[in-house]
Amino acid sequence: MTEKKIIGSVIDCPLCIDLDGTLLRSDLLYESLLLLFTKNPLYLFLLPFWLLKGKAAFKREIATRVEVTANTLPYDMRILELLRTTSQRPRVLCTASDALLVQPIADHLGLFESVMASDGCSNLAGRHKAEKLVERFGERGFDYVGNSDVDLQVWKHAATGLVVGSDALAEKAGLLTQVRAHWPTTARGGLYRLRTWVKAMRIYQWAKNLLVFVPLLAAHRVLEPEALVQATVAFLAFGLCASGVYLLNDLLDLSSDRQHSRKCKRPFAAGDLPVLQGLFAAVVLTVVSFILAAWCGWKFALVLLGYWLLTVSYSLHLKRLVMIDVILLAALYTVRIIAGAAAIGAPLSFWLLSFSMFIFLSLALLKRYTELHAAQAAGKGGASGRGYDTMDLPLIESLGAAAGYIGVLVLALYINSPESLTLYHQPKLLWLLCPMLLYWVSHMWMVAHRGGMHDDPIVFAASDKASLVVICLCAIAVVLAT
């Protein structure tokens, strides 16, 4: 539906604007809850006791413990334009969010003459908001901008209404007051929303879960139907679990993502998807992944649980700890290989685990190096939400390249081991892998050093011609050796 033009209004009639879902393309309560959980997960156990005090007290308890970065919040540009073009009349920010969080937003925007918000005693929503507005401005003495069914109780007393939401909501509001403007929540249809969810779930990152198939290939069991099915189900389970964690990570990382040049466009950071729906989707994806994991056996399910616990710990706190974060990232890649072995009942290879740990440590350091390099180019002292400083760039570069070369050394030692002689008819052909991988590690770090690396090296490698050529040549060498 096209936006309705704003028709005439009384100049001295106050313009009262809701915050959550109206001026803000998000919900301050859910965002503050996520900030609280990020600050200390143990607060989760206090929430029920705070809620017993009432909604207003509940919001105040949270607001006293968190700070919202007002300048990075996803504002609706249409409402900001409305505020800027109505400076000749009183403008009031009227919201059920707590005043401690709302006032900094009003101060940052500088577009409101006054603020009405929940104060720890009164929850300014629905009927209570309507009563306060009528008490202050009189019956039909104000215009109101809102976005949900609860706002119908306010529109019933407003001179005119401005609606941010669906056609159905605008029609309901029109039965109570004159609707002089209607902005649809989004101008895009269901296909766009589906693509947005796919983007949020980062389906493209499922390529990393192909590591689950590595034990199947290494054990030369790819032609066994049962093992192939087990590995495929394990791949799906890991993909769904990873997507659930990606959603949770994005929700917990909203503040730092909004300060990043690229991550600020992620669906939740940009306000394209509701925070509450993201939390629900994260839970559903995780539950389904563990149902699939149970089908693969308890050993695989246990490994997947360990992966989930590690990733959640990483999202909550460990990603802020220098060096621990990159070691954990490398371990998460290696866990995928361990999971693949558990799914098909194959023994773990010391050589495979050693190689993967070093090569993935190199990629994890490459990821941090790229983030810091981008921060330095933007004139910042470090990457937001991380414990590194731009002065660490030379050290990270040397450590990352060294880790990659050690990974190739482990491969060289494996080629000359008894295990290699047992599995391969022509193990000497595997020596071709070493120079190719040495080139690839050097190539990746050279690209990063010159500022051309994507902040996710795996994503870069999947579209980089040199990387794809190396992968194909390595695959040919392995097949010939077999």
Short mmCIF file of C-alpha atoms in Angstrom, two decimals:
data_model
loop_
_atom_site.label_atom_id
_atom_site.label_comp_id
_atom_site.label_asym_id
_atom_site.label_seq_id
_atom_site.Cartn_x
_atom_site.Cartn_y
_atom_site.Cartn_z
CA MET A 1 0.00 0.00 0.00
CA THR A 2 1.27 3.48 -0.80
CA GLU A 3 1.66 5.94 2.03
CA LYS A 4 -1.23 8.31 2.62
CA LYS A 5 -0.40 11.98 2.49
CA ILE A 6 -0.62 13.90 5.76
CA ILE A 7 -3.70 16.10 5.70
CA GLY A 8 -4.11 19.32 7.61
CA SER A 9 -3.69 19.57 11.37
CA VAL A 10 -4.10 22.21 14.04
CA ILE A 11 -0.74 23.94 14.51
CA ASP A 12 -1.00 24.31 18.31
CA CYS A 13 -2.30 20.74 18.78
CA PRO A 14 0.49 18.66 20.39
CA LEU A 15 1.94 15.82 18.31
CA CYS A 16 2.40 12.80 20.59
CA ILE A 17 4.61 10.02 19.24
CA ASP A 18 5.06 6.48 20.50
CA LEU A 19 8.60 5.09 20.65
CA ASP A 20 8.73 1.29 20.28
CA GLY A 21 7.76 0.19 16.78
CA THR A 22 6.93 3.76 15.78
CA LEU A 23 9.81 6.19 16.11
CA LEU A 24 12.08 3.22 16.80
CA ARG A 25 12.17 0.20 14.50
CA SER A 26 12.68 -2.04 17.48
CA ASP A 27 11.47 -2.50 21.06
CA LEU A 28 13.44 -0.89 23.87
CA LEU A 29 12.24 -3.40 26.49
CA TYR A 30 13.57 -6.43 24.59
CA GLU A 31 16.77 -4.63 23.67
CA SER A 32 17.39 -3.68 27.30
CA LEU A 33 16.69 -7.27 28.37
CA LEU A 34 19.32 -8.50 25.93
CA LEU A 35 21.79 -5.91 27.20
CA LEU A 36 21.10 -7.06 30.75
CA PHE A 37 21.63 -10.71 29.80
CA THR A 38 24.88 -9.82 28.03
CA LYS A 39 26.08 -7.92 31.09
CA ASN A 40 25.38 -10.82 33.44
CA PRO A 41 23.34 -13.94 32.50
CA LEU A 42 22.56 -14.52 36.20
CA TYR A 43 20.12 -11.59 36.07
CA LEU A 44 17.80 -14.03 34.29
CA PHE A 45 16.94 -15.58 37.65
CA LEU A 46 15.91 -12.20 39.09
CA LEU A 47 13.47 -11.33 36.31
CA PRO A 48 10.48 -13.26 37.77
CA PHE A 49 10.89 -11.47 41.13
CA TRP A 50 11.08 -8.07 39.43
CA LEU A 51 8.00 -8.87 37.37
CA LEU A 52 6.02 -9.60 40.54
CA LYS A 53 6.43 -5.92 41.44
CA GLY A 54 4.52 -4.89 38.30
CA LYS A 55 5.46 -3.95 34.75
CA ALA A 56 6.59 -0.43 35.60
CA ALA A 57 8.88 -1.61 38.41
CA PHE A 58 10.13 -4.43 36.17
CA LYS A 59 11.19 -1.94 33.49
CA ARG A 60 12.82 0.35 36.06
CA GLU A 61 14.88 -2.54 37.52
CA ILE A 62 16.27 -3.24 34.04
CA ALA A 63 16.74 0.44 33.13
CA THR A 64 18.88 1.11 36.21
CA ARG A 65 21.32 -1.59 35.12
CA VAL A 66 21.79 -0.96 31.39
CA GLU A 67 22.58 1.90 29.04
CA VAL A 68 21.26 2.19 25.49
CA THR A 69 23.41 3.85 22.83
CA ALA A 70 20.92 6.36 21.43
CA ASN A 71 22.93 7.44 18.40
CA THR A 72 23.03 3.95 16.85
CA LEU A 73 19.39 2.87 17.35
CA PRO A 74 17.35 2.06 14.20
CA TYR A 75 15.00 5.03 13.86
CA ASP A 76 12.16 5.21 11.35
CA MET A 77 13.28 7.96 8.98
CA ARG A 78 9.67 8.75 8.04
CA ILE A 79 8.83 9.66 11.63
CA LEU A 80 12.03 11.69 12.00
CA GLU A 81 11.04 13.63 8.89
CA LEU A 82 7.58 14.22 10.37
CA LEU A 83 9.16 15.58 13.54
CA ARG A 84 11.49 17.87 11.64
CA THR A 85 8.67 19.32 9.54
CA THR A 86 6.35 20.00 12.50
CA SER A 87 8.67 22.11 14.65
CA GLN A 88 5.99 24.80 14.89
CA ARG A 89 3.87 22.66 17.23
CA PRO A 90 4.58 20.93 20.59
CA ARG A 91 6.12 17.48 20.09
CA VAL A 92 5.84 14.89 22.85
CA LEU A 93 7.62 11.53 23.06
CA CYS A 94 5.01 9.36 24.79
CA THR A 95 6.00 5.75 25.49
CA ALA A 96 5.62 2.82 27.85
CA SER A 97 9.39 2.37 28.00
CA ASP A 98 11.15 3.52 31.14
CA ALA A 99 12.09 7.20 31.38
CA LEU A 100 15.71 6.39 32.28
CA LEU A 101 16.17 4.86 28.82
CA VAL A 102 13.86 7.22 26.93
CA GLN A 103 15.26 10.58 28.06
CA PRO A 104 18.72 9.98 26.52
CA ILE A 105 17.00 9.19 23.21
CA ALA A 106 15.00 12.43 23.34
CA ASP A 107 18.15 14.37 24.27
CA HIS A 108 20.06 12.83 21.39
CA LEU A 109 17.38 13.63 18.80
CA GLY A 110 16.62 17.10 20.12
CA LEU A 111 13.21 17.03 18.45
CA PHE A 112 10.89 16.86 21.48
CA GLU A 113 9.68 19.57 23.81
CA SER A 114 8.69 17.02 26.48
CA VAL A 115 8.80 13.33 27.37
CA MET A 116 6.13 11.12 28.94
CA ALA A 117 7.27 7.63 29.93
CA SER A 118 6.94 4.89 32.54
CA ASP A 119 8.51 5.97 35.82
CA GLY A 120 8.82 2.80 37.87
CA CYS A 121 5.37 3.25 39.43
CA SER A 122 3.07 3.77 36.45
CA ASN A 123 3.32 1.76 33.21
CA LEU A 124 2.41 4.28 30.50
CA ALA A 125 0.72 1.95 28.02
CA GLY A 126 -2.75 1.63 26.52
CA ARG A 127 -5.47 2.99 28.81
CA HIS A 128 -2.98 4.59 31.22
CA LYS A 129 -1.28 6.43 28.37
CA ALA A 130 -4.66 7.65 27.11
CA GLU A 131 -5.64 8.90 30.57
CA LYS A 132 -2.37 10.81 31.01
CA LEU A 133 -2.67 12.44 27.59
CA VAL A 134 -6.30 13.45 28.16
CA GLU A 135 -5.40 14.78 31.61
CA ARG A 136 -2.60 16.89 30.14
CA PHE A 137 -4.07 18.02 26.79
CA GLY A 138 -7.79 17.36 27.10
CA GLU A 139 -10.20 15.12 25.18
CA ARG A 140 -9.38 15.27 21.45
CA GLY A 141 -6.68 17.77 22.31
CA PHE A 142 -3.72 15.97 20.74
CA ASP A 143 -2.63 14.02 17.64
CA TYR A 144 -1.16 10.59 18.25
CA VAL A 145 1.27 8.43 16.27
CA GLY A 146 1.28 4.71 17.13
CA ASN A 147 1.84 1.27 15.70
CA SER A 148 -0.13 -1.44 17.52
CA ASP A 149 -3.58 -2.54 18.69
CA VAL A 150 -2.87 -1.27 22.22
CA ASP A 151 -2.68 2.23 20.73
CA LEU A 152 -6.35 1.99 19.74
CA GLN A 153 -7.16 2.98 23.34
CA VAL A 154 -5.22 6.20 22.76
CA TRP A 155 -6.58 6.96 19.29
CA LYS A 156 -10.08 6.81 20.77
CA HIS A 157 -9.31 10.09 22.59
CA ALA A 158 -7.04 11.71 19.96
CA ALA A 159 -8.00 14.55 17.61
CA THR A 160 -6.37 12.69 14.70
CA GLY A 161 -4.29 9.59 14.31
CA LEU A 162 -1.15 8.73 12.39
CA VAL A 163 -0.61 5.00 11.94
CA VAL A 164 2.60 3.02 11.46
CA GLY A 165 1.46 -0.51 10.67
CA SER A 166 -0.82 -2.69 8.61
CA ASP A 167 -3.87 -1.68 6.59
CA ALA A 168 -6.05 -3.52 9.12
CA LEU A 169 -4.67 -1.42 11.99
CA ALA A 170 -5.26 1.78 10.01
CA GLU A 171 -8.87 0.74 9.40
CA LYS A 172 -9.42 0.04 13.10
CA ALA A 173 -7.94 3.41 14.03
CA GLY A 174 -10.15 5.06 11.41
CA LEU A 175 -13.24 3.90 13.28
CA LEU A 176 -12.08 5.81 16.37
CA THR A 177 -10.51 8.97 14.98
CA GLN A 178 -9.57 10.66 11.74
CA VAL A 179 -6.49 8.92 10.32
CA ARG A 180 -4.54 11.62 8.54
CA ALA A 181 -1.45 9.57 7.72
CA HIS A 182 -0.61 5.90 7.31
CA TRP A 183 2.84 4.45 6.86
CA PRO A 184 2.95 0.68 6.22
CA THR A 185 5.39 -1.16 8.47
CA THR A 186 7.31 -2.16 5.35
CA ALA A 187 6.81 -1.48 1.70
CA ARG A 188 8.17 -4.90 0.78
CA GLY A 189 6.28 -8.15 0.58
CA GLY A 190 6.62 -11.65 1.97
CA LEU A 191 9.41 -12.68 -0.40
CA TYR A 192 11.61 -9.86 0.92
CA ARG A 193 10.84 -10.91 4.49
CA LEU A 194 11.78 -14.51 3.68
CA ARG A 195 15.09 -13.34 2.21
CA THR A 196 15.65 -11.25 5.33
CA TRP A 197 15.20 -14.31 7.55
CA VAL A 198 17.54 -16.34 5.34
CA LYS A 199 20.09 -13.56 5.68
CA ALA A 200 19.64 -13.45 9.47
CA MET A 201 20.07 -17.24 9.72
CA ARG A 202 23.21 -16.93 7.57
CA ILE A 203 22.47 -19.99 5.49
CA TYR A 204 25.62 -19.25 3.46
CA GLN A 205 27.62 -19.98 6.63
CA TRP A 206 26.43 -23.58 6.46
CA ALA A 207 29.42 -24.12 4.16
CA LYS A 208 31.51 -24.30 7.34
CA ASN A 209 29.45 -27.30 8.44
CA LEU A 210 30.73 -29.28 5.46
CA LEU A 211 33.60 -30.06 7.85
CA VAL A 212 31.23 -32.66 9.30
CA PHE A 213 31.88 -34.72 6.14
CA VAL A 214 35.68 -34.61 6.55
CA PRO A 215 35.90 -37.76 8.76
CA LEU A 216 33.68 -39.56 6.22
CA LEU A 217 36.11 -38.67 3.43
CA ALA A 218 39.24 -39.24 5.52
CA ALA A 219 38.03 -42.74 6.47
CA HIS A 220 37.21 -43.50 2.79
CA ARG A 221 33.59 -44.38 3.71
CA VAL A 222 31.84 -41.95 1.40
CA LEU A 223 30.31 -44.82 -0.60
CA GLU A 224 28.66 -46.38 2.48
CA PRO A 225 24.95 -45.36 2.32
CA GLU A 226 24.33 -45.56 6.07
CA ALA A 227 27.39 -43.48 6.93
CA LEU A 228 26.51 -40.95 4.23
CA VAL A 229 22.97 -40.54 5.59
CA GLN A 230 24.28 -40.14 9.15
CA ALA A 231 26.74 -37.49 8.06
CA THR A 232 24.04 -35.64 6.09
CA VAL A 233 21.68 -35.54 9.07
CA ALA A 234 24.58 -34.37 11.22
CA PHE A 235 25.24 -31.59 8.69
CA LEU A 236 21.60 -30.44 8.90
CA ALA A 237 21.64 -30.58 12.71
CA PHE A 238 24.80 -28.49 12.86
CA GLY A 239 23.39 -26.03 10.33
CA LEU A 240 20.18 -25.44 12.27
CA CYS A 241 22.05 -25.20 15.58
CA ALA A 242 24.54 -22.75 14.08
CA SER A 243 21.73 -20.61 12.63
CA GLY A 244 20.04 -20.52 16.03
CA VAL A 245 23.30 -19.35 17.59
CA TYR A 246 23.83 -16.77 14.84
CA LEU A 247 20.42 -15.29 15.63
CA LEU A 248 21.19 -15.23 19.34
CA ASN A 249 24.64 -13.76 18.74
CA ASP A 250 23.20 -10.97 16.56
CA LEU A 251 20.62 -10.17 19.24
CA LEU A 252 23.23 -10.04 21.99
CA ASP A 253 25.57 -8.01 19.78
CA LEU A 254 23.10 -5.33 18.67
CA SER A 255 24.98 -2.41 20.19
CA SER A 256 28.42 -3.25 18.76
CA ASP A 257 26.98 -4.34 15.39
CA ARG A 258 25.34 -0.93 14.97
CA GLN A 259 28.75 0.70 15.33
CA HIS A 260 30.24 -1.50 12.58
CA SER A 261 30.26 -0.26 8.97
CA ARG A 262 28.88 -3.54 7.56
CA LYS A 263 27.27 -5.33 10.49
CA CYS A 264 24.94 -2.38 11.10
CA LYS A 265 22.98 -3.65 8.07
CA ARG A 266 22.21 -7.00 9.69
CA PRO A 267 18.43 -7.56 9.98
CA PHE A 268 18.11 -7.13 13.76
CA ALA A 269 20.63 -4.30 14.04
CA ALA A 270 18.83 -2.41 11.25
CA GLY A 271 15.39 -3.09 12.73
CA ASP A 272 14.24 -5.14 9.71
CA LEU A 273 13.20 -8.04 11.96
CA PRO A 274 11.56 -7.88 15.41
CA VAL A 275 13.79 -8.79 18.34
CA LEU A 276 11.12 -10.98 19.98
CA GLN A 277 10.65 -13.03 16.79
CA GLY A 278 14.40 -13.50 16.63
CA LEU A 279 14.50 -14.92 20.15
CA PHE A 280 11.64 -17.30 19.33
CA ALA A 281 13.29 -18.43 16.08
CA ALA A 282 16.60 -19.05 17.86
CA VAL A 283 14.88 -21.37 20.35
CA VAL A 284 12.95 -23.26 17.64
CA LEU A 285 16.03 -23.81 15.46
CA THR A 286 18.04 -25.05 18.44
CA VAL A 287 15.34 -27.50 19.56
CA VAL A 288 14.92 -28.94 16.05
CA SER A 289 18.69 -29.34 15.71
CA PHE A 290 18.86 -31.42 18.89
CA ILE A 291 15.95 -33.58 17.73
CA LEU A 292 17.98 -34.41 14.61
CA ALA A 293 21.08 -34.90 16.75
CA ALA A 294 19.28 -37.52 18.86
CA TRP A 295 18.64 -39.48 15.65
CA CYS A 296 22.41 -39.54 15.02
CA GLY A 297 23.15 -41.02 18.44
CA TRP A 298 24.03 -39.79 21.90
CA LYS A 299 27.71 -39.21 21.13
CA PHE A 300 26.93 -36.80 18.32
CA ALA A 301 24.24 -35.11 20.43
CA LEU A 302 26.77 -34.63 23.23
CA VAL A 303 29.28 -33.03 20.83
CA LEU A 304 26.54 -30.74 19.45
CA LEU A 305 25.62 -29.74 23.00
CA GLY A 306 29.27 -28.89 23.66
CA TYR A 307 29.34 -26.83 20.48
CA TRP A 308 26.20 -24.94 21.51
CA LEU A 309 27.55 -24.23 25.00
CA LEU A 310 30.86 -22.99 23.60
CA THR A 311 29.19 -20.72 21.03
CA VAL A 312 26.78 -19.24 23.60
CA SER A 313 29.69 -18.66 26.00
CA TYR A 314 31.56 -17.03 23.14
CA SER A 315 28.60 -14.76 22.36
CA LEU A 316 28.08 -13.77 25.98
CA HIS A 317 31.62 -13.07 27.12
CA LEU A 318 34.54 -15.03 25.67
CA LYS A 319 34.65 -13.08 22.39
CA ARG A 320 35.83 -10.07 24.40
CA LEU A 321 38.88 -11.89 25.82
CA VAL A 322 42.08 -11.37 23.84
CA MET A 323 43.47 -14.59 22.23
CA ILE A 324 40.95 -16.78 24.05
CA ASP A 325 38.40 -15.73 21.44
CA VAL A 326 40.49 -16.84 18.45
CA ILE A 327 41.50 -20.12 20.09
CA LEU A 328 37.82 -20.79 20.76
CA LEU A 329 36.89 -19.94 17.16
CA ALA A 330 39.50 -22.42 15.94
CA ALA A 331 38.16 -25.01 18.37
CA LEU A 332 34.61 -24.53 17.07
CA TYR A 333 35.77 -25.46 13.57
CA THR A 334 37.55 -28.51 14.95
CA VAL A 335 34.44 -29.53 16.92
CA ARG A 336 32.62 -29.91 13.59
CA ILE A 337 35.17 -32.53 12.55
CA ILE A 338 34.82 -34.29 15.92
CA ALA A 339 31.04 -34.27 15.44
CA GLY A 340 31.37 -35.82 11.98
CA ALA A 341 33.44 -38.64 13.42
CA ALA A 342 30.90 -39.19 16.22
CA ALA A 343 28.02 -39.28 13.73
CA ILE A 344 29.50 -42.14 11.67
CA GLY A 345 31.28 -43.89 14.54
CA ALA A 346 34.77 -43.30 13.10
CA PRO A 347 37.86 -43.01 15.32
CA LEU A 348 39.36 -39.52 15.69
CA SER A 349 42.63 -38.91 13.91
CA PHE A 350 45.36 -37.15 15.87
CA TRP A 351 46.78 -35.77 12.62
CA LEU A 352 43.46 -34.44 11.38
CA LEU A 353 42.69 -32.70 14.67
CA SER A 354 46.17 -31.18 14.88
CA PHE A 355 46.04 -29.90 11.31
CA SER A 356 42.56 -28.44 11.71
CA MET A 357 43.42 -26.71 14.98
CA PHE A 358 46.40 -24.84 13.51
CA ILE A 359 44.87 -24.00 10.13
CA PHE A 360 41.66 -22.74 11.72
CA LEU A 361 43.60 -20.75 14.31
CA SER A 362 45.21 -18.99 11.36
CA LEU A 363 41.77 -18.22 9.89
CA ALA A 364 40.44 -17.01 13.26
CA LEU A 365 43.41 -14.65 13.63
CA LEU A 366 42.83 -13.56 10.03
CA LYS A 367 39.25 -12.64 10.94
CA ARG A 368 40.40 -10.49 13.88
CA TYR A 369 43.17 -8.94 11.78
CA THR A 370 40.63 -7.91 9.12
CA GLU A 371 38.30 -6.35 11.71
CA LEU A 372 41.17 -4.38 13.25
CA HIS A 373 42.47 -3.34 9.83
CA ALA A 374 39.02 -1.96 8.97
CA ALA A 375 38.83 -0.17 12.33
CA GLN A 376 42.24 1.42 11.73
CA ALA A 377 41.17 2.55 8.26
CA ALA A 378 38.08 4.16 9.83
CA GLY A 379 40.24 6.04 12.32
CA LYS A 380 39.19 3.94 15.32
CA GLY A 381 41.46 2.64 18.05
CA GLY A 382 40.06 -0.89 18.02
CA ALA A 383 37.23 -3.17 16.91
CA SER A 384 33.94 -2.61 18.72
CA GLY A 385 33.10 -5.31 21.25
CA ARG A 386 36.55 -6.91 21.09
CA GLY A 387 39.58 -6.67 23.36
CA TYR A 388 42.10 -5.81 20.65
CA ASP A 389 43.78 -2.53 19.73
CA THR A 390 45.04 -1.48 16.33
CA MET A 391 48.60 -1.59 17.69
CA ASP A 392 48.13 -5.40 17.89
CA LEU A 393 47.93 -5.71 14.09
CA PRO A 394 51.61 -6.67 13.46
CA LEU A 395 51.55 -9.30 16.22
CA ILE A 396 48.26 -10.83 15.04
CA GLU A 397 49.57 -10.95 11.48
CA SER A 398 52.74 -12.80 12.49
CA LEU A 399 50.89 -15.23 14.77
CA GLY A 400 48.27 -15.96 12.12
CA ALA A 401 50.73 -16.66 9.34
CA ALA A 402 52.84 -18.84 11.67
CA ALA A 403 49.78 -20.88 12.71
CA GLY A 404 48.93 -21.51 9.06
CA TYR A 405 52.46 -22.67 8.25
CA ILE A 406 52.49 -24.98 11.29
CA GLY A 407 49.27 -26.50 10.01
CA VAL A 408 51.04 -27.32 6.72
CA LEU A 409 53.97 -28.78 8.71
CA VAL A 410 51.56 -31.10 10.54
CA LEU A 411 50.23 -32.23 7.15
CA ALA A 412 53.78 -32.94 5.96
CA LEU A 413 54.45 -35.08 9.04
CA TYR A 414 51.19 -36.95 8.47
CA ILE A 415 52.12 -37.77 4.88
CA ASN A 416 55.21 -39.60 6.15
CA SER A 417 53.35 -41.43 8.94
CA PRO A 418 52.24 -45.11 9.04
CA GLU A 419 48.58 -44.02 8.98
CA SER A 420 49.06 -42.34 5.60
CA LEU A 421 50.74 -45.44 4.15
CA THR A 422 47.77 -47.54 5.26
CA LEU A 423 45.03 -45.34 3.76
CA TYR A 424 46.66 -44.23 0.48
CA HIS A 425 48.11 -46.29 -2.38
CA GLN A 426 50.25 -43.41 -3.60
CA PRO A 427 50.91 -41.30 -0.45
CA LYS A 428 53.81 -39.48 -2.12
CA LEU A 429 51.30 -37.63 -4.29
CA LEU A 430 49.99 -36.01 -1.10
CA TRP A 431 53.19 -33.97 -0.99
CA LEU A 432 51.58 -31.82 -3.69
CA LEU A 433 49.23 -30.52 -1.00
CA CYS A 434 52.02 -28.82 0.95
CA PRO A 435 53.15 -26.20 -1.59
CA MET A 436 49.55 -25.53 -2.60
CA LEU A 437 48.48 -24.92 1.01
CA LEU A 438 51.59 -22.84 1.69
CA TYR A 439 50.60 -20.66 -1.26
CA TRP A 440 46.99 -20.46 -0.07
CA VAL A 441 47.89 -19.39 3.50
CA SER A 442 50.31 -16.79 2.13
CA HIS A 443 47.74 -15.58 -0.41
CA MET A 444 45.02 -15.12 2.25
CA TRP A 445 47.31 -13.12 4.52
CA MET A 446 48.64 -11.05 1.64
CA VAL A 447 45.09 -10.09 0.63
CA ALA A 448 44.30 -9.19 4.25
CA HIS A 449 47.51 -7.16 4.58
CA ARG A 450 46.45 -5.13 1.54
CA GLY A 451 42.98 -4.52 2.98
CA GLY A 452 41.04 -6.70 0.53
CA MET A 453 39.83 -9.44 2.89
CA HIS A 454 36.18 -9.97 3.80
CA ASP A 455 35.68 -9.95 7.57
CA ASP A 456 34.81 -13.66 7.31
CA PRO A 457 37.72 -15.49 5.60
CA ILE A 458 35.57 -18.54 4.82
CA VAL A 459 33.09 -16.38 2.91
CA PHE A 460 36.01 -14.79 1.05
CA ALA A 461 37.54 -18.17 0.17
CA ALA A 462 34.22 -19.43 -1.22
CA SER A 463 34.24 -16.69 -3.88
CA ASP A 464 37.99 -16.16 -4.35
CA LYS A 465 39.27 -17.64 -7.64
CA ALA A 466 42.73 -18.47 -6.28
CA SER A 467 41.25 -20.26 -3.27
CA LEU A 468 38.82 -22.26 -5.43
CA VAL A 469 41.65 -23.32 -7.77
CA VAL A 470 43.74 -24.48 -4.80
CA ILE A 471 40.77 -26.46 -3.40
CA CYS A 472 40.21 -28.19 -6.74
CA LEU A 473 43.89 -29.03 -7.19
CA CYS A 474 44.10 -30.39 -3.63
CA ALA A 475 41.02 -32.55 -4.23
CA ILE A 476 42.56 -33.95 -7.43
CA ALA A 477 45.81 -34.75 -5.61
CA VAL A 478 43.94 -36.60 -2.85
CA VAL A 479 41.91 -38.62 -5.38
CA LEU A 480 45.03 -39.61 -7.31
CA ALA A 481 46.80 -40.60 -4.07
CA THR A 482 43.82 -42.76 -3.10
#
